[in-house]
PDB file of C-alpha atoms in Angstrom:
ATOM      1  CA  UNK W   1       7.848  -0.456 -14.594  1.00  0.00           C
ATOM      2  CA  UNK W   2       4.063  -0.130 -14.857  1.00  0.00           C
ATOM      3  CA  UNK W   3       3.902  -3.914 -15.293  1.00  0.00           C
ATOM      4  CA  UNK W   4       5.630  -4.425 -11.950  1.00  0.00           C
ATOM      5  CA  UNK W   5       3.213  -1.983 -10.295  1.00  0.00           C
ATOM      6  CA  UNK W   6       0.312  -3.860 -11.892  1.00  0.00           C
ATOM      7  CA  UNK W   7       1.711  -7.112 -10.467  1.00  0.00           C
ATOM      8  CA  UNK W   8       2.048  -5.510  -7.022  1.00  0.00           C
ATOM      9  CA  UNK W   9      -1.540  -4.231  -7.164  1.00  0.00           C
ATOM     10  CA  UNK W  10      -2.771  -7.669  -8.241  1.00  0.00           C
ATOM     11  CA  UNK W  11      -1.050  -9.467  -5.361  1.00  0.00           C
ATOM     12  CA  UNK W  12      -2.290  -6.893  -2.849  1.00  0.00           C
ATOM     13  CA  UNK W  13      -5.832  -7.270  -4.226  1.00  0.00           C
ATOM     14  CA  UNK W  14      -5.559 -10.974  -3.445  1.00  0.00           C
ATOM     15  CA  UNK W  15      -4.776 -10.033   0.155  1.00  0.00           C
ATOM     16  CA  UNK W  16      -7.915  -7.952   0.680  1.00  0.00           C
ATOM     17  CA  UNK W  17      -6.764  -4.555  -0.527  1.00  0.00           C
ATOM     18  CA  UNK W  18      -8.678  -2.580  -3.141  1.00  0.00           C
ATOM     19  CA  UNK W  19      -5.475  -1.814  -5.024  1.00  0.00           C
ATOM     20  CA  UNK W  20      -5.108   0.094  -8.265  1.00  0.00           C
ATOM     21  CA  UNK W  21      -2.328   1.818 -10.174  1.00  0.00           C
ATOM     22  CA  UNK W  22      -2.978   5.521 -10.551  1.00  0.00           C
ATOM     23  CA  UNK W  23      -0.421   7.710 -12.338  1.00  0.00           C
ATOM     24  CA  UNK W  24       2.583   5.540 -11.433  1.00  0.00           C
ATOM     25  CA  UNK W  25       1.473   4.910  -7.859  1.00  0.00           C
ATOM     26  CA  UNK W  26      -0.166   1.887  -6.277  1.00  0.00           C
ATOM     27  CA  UNK W  27      -3.080   3.304  -4.316  1.00  0.00           C
ATOM     28  CA  UNK W  28      -5.013   1.258  -1.778  1.00  0.00           C
ATOM     29  CA  UNK W  29      -8.632   2.373  -1.644  1.00  0.00           C
ATOM     30  CA  UNK W  30      -9.191   0.505   1.609  1.00  0.00           C
ATOM     31  CA  UNK W  31      -7.308  -0.830   4.600  1.00  0.00           C
ATOM     32  CA  UNK W  32      -8.074  -4.444   5.535  1.00  0.00           C
ATOM     33  CA  UNK W  33      -7.039  -3.528   9.077  1.00  0.00           C
ATOM     34  CA  UNK W  34      -9.184  -0.385   9.330  1.00  0.00           C
ATOM     35  CA  UNK W  35     -10.929  -1.210  12.601  1.00  0.00           C
ATOM     36  CA  UNK W  36      -7.646  -2.040  14.320  1.00  0.00           C
ATOM     37  CA  UNK W  37      -5.870   0.928  12.710  1.00  0.00           C
ATOM     38  CA  UNK W  38      -8.339   3.327  14.308  1.00  0.00           C
ATOM     39  CA  UNK W  39      -7.243   2.152  17.762  1.00  0.00           C
ATOM     40  CA  UNK W  40      -3.539   1.585  17.095  1.00  0.00           C
ATOM     41  CA  UNK W  41      -2.796   3.834  14.129  1.00  0.00           C
ATOM     42  CA  UNK W  42       1.001   4.147  14.349  1.00  0.00           C
ATOM     43  CA  UNK W  43       1.550   0.440  14.919  1.00  0.00           C
ATOM     44  CA  UNK W  44      -0.883  -0.836  12.282  1.00  0.00           C
ATOM     45  CA  UNK W  45       0.063   1.691   9.608  1.00  0.00           C
ATOM     46  CA  UNK W  46       3.759   0.975  10.151  1.00  0.00           C
ATOM     47  CA  UNK W  47       3.185  -2.765   9.868  1.00  0.00           C
ATOM     48  CA  UNK W  48       0.998  -2.219   6.808  1.00  0.00           C
ATOM     49  CA  UNK W  49       3.752  -0.178   5.120  1.00  0.00           C
ATOM     50  CA  UNK W  50       6.276  -2.907   5.915  1.00  0.00           C
ATOM     51  CA  UNK W  51       3.947  -5.579   4.531  1.00  0.00           C
ATOM     52  CA  UNK W  52       3.428  -3.713   1.250  1.00  0.00           C
ATOM     53  CA  UNK W  53       7.198  -3.144   0.976  1.00  0.00           C
ATOM     54  CA  UNK W  54       7.835  -6.836   1.604  1.00  0.00           C
ATOM     55  CA  UNK W  55       5.397  -7.828  -1.126  1.00  0.00           C
ATOM     56  CA  UNK W  56       7.062  -5.376  -3.543  1.00  0.00           C
ATOM     57  CA  UNK W  57      10.500  -6.704  -2.640  1.00  0.00           C
ATOM     58  CA  UNK W  58       9.356 -10.309  -3.010  1.00  0.00           C
ATOM     59  CA  UNK W  59       8.045  -9.564  -6.486  1.00  0.00           C
ATOM     60  CA  UNK W  60      11.260  -7.802  -7.467  1.00  0.00           C
ATOM     61  CA  UNK W  61       9.228  -4.637  -7.955  1.00  0.00           C
ATOM     62  CA  UNK W  62      11.394  -1.529  -7.723  1.00  0.00           C
ATOM     63  CA  UNK W  63       8.867   0.352  -5.601  1.00  0.00           C
ATOM     64  CA  UNK W  64       8.968   2.069  -2.255  1.00  0.00           C
ATOM     65  CA  UNK W  65       6.017   1.833   0.118  1.00  0.00           C
ATOM     66  CA  UNK W  66       5.313   5.110   1.882  1.00  0.00           C
ATOM     67  CA  UNK W  67       3.038   6.376   4.599  1.00  0.00           C
ATOM     68  CA  UNK W  68       0.838   9.041   3.052  1.00  0.00           C
ATOM     69  CA  UNK W  69      -2.228   9.322   5.293  1.00  0.00           C
ATOM     70  CA  UNK W  70      -5.524  10.320   3.710  1.00  0.00           C
ATOM     71  CA  UNK W  71      -9.146  10.204   4.802  1.00  0.00           C
ATOM     72  CA  UNK W  72     -10.015   8.899   1.326  1.00  0.00           C
ATOM     73  CA  UNK W  73      -7.889   5.706   1.298  1.00  0.00           C
ATOM     74  CA  UNK W  74      -5.344   3.546   3.096  1.00  0.00           C
ATOM     75  CA  UNK W  75      -2.358   5.460   4.427  1.00  0.00           C
ATOM     76  CA  UNK W  76       0.117   3.378   2.385  1.00  0.00           C
ATOM     77  CA  UNK W  77       1.054   4.032  -1.244  1.00  0.00           C
ATOM     78  CA  UNK W  78       3.853   2.546  -3.346  1.00  0.00           C
ATOM     79  CA  UNK W  79       5.797   4.270  -6.097  1.00  0.00           C
ATOM     80  CA  UNK W  80       8.671   3.162  -8.261  1.00  0.00           C
ATOM     81  CA  UNK W  81      11.992   4.493  -7.143  1.00  0.00           C
ATOM     82  CA  UNK W  82      13.781   6.853  -9.478  1.00  0.00           C
TER      83      UNK W  82
END
């Protein structure tokens, strides 16, 4: 499953995210939509979560994108489903 998370991180990196796999979770160090997210947080973060989930689904990656807000990174993470 780590290979599918690596593939997800790689595709997201190609879309402007600073994505990495950390302990079984795809973590996004940045948000490409940061300036807009500050003004329209709920809308942008929800769309961002849906985008990451769509990429995971398109890759056949068994991961779930979640909203996990943090001041240190993007609010979206993705973990494999158990």
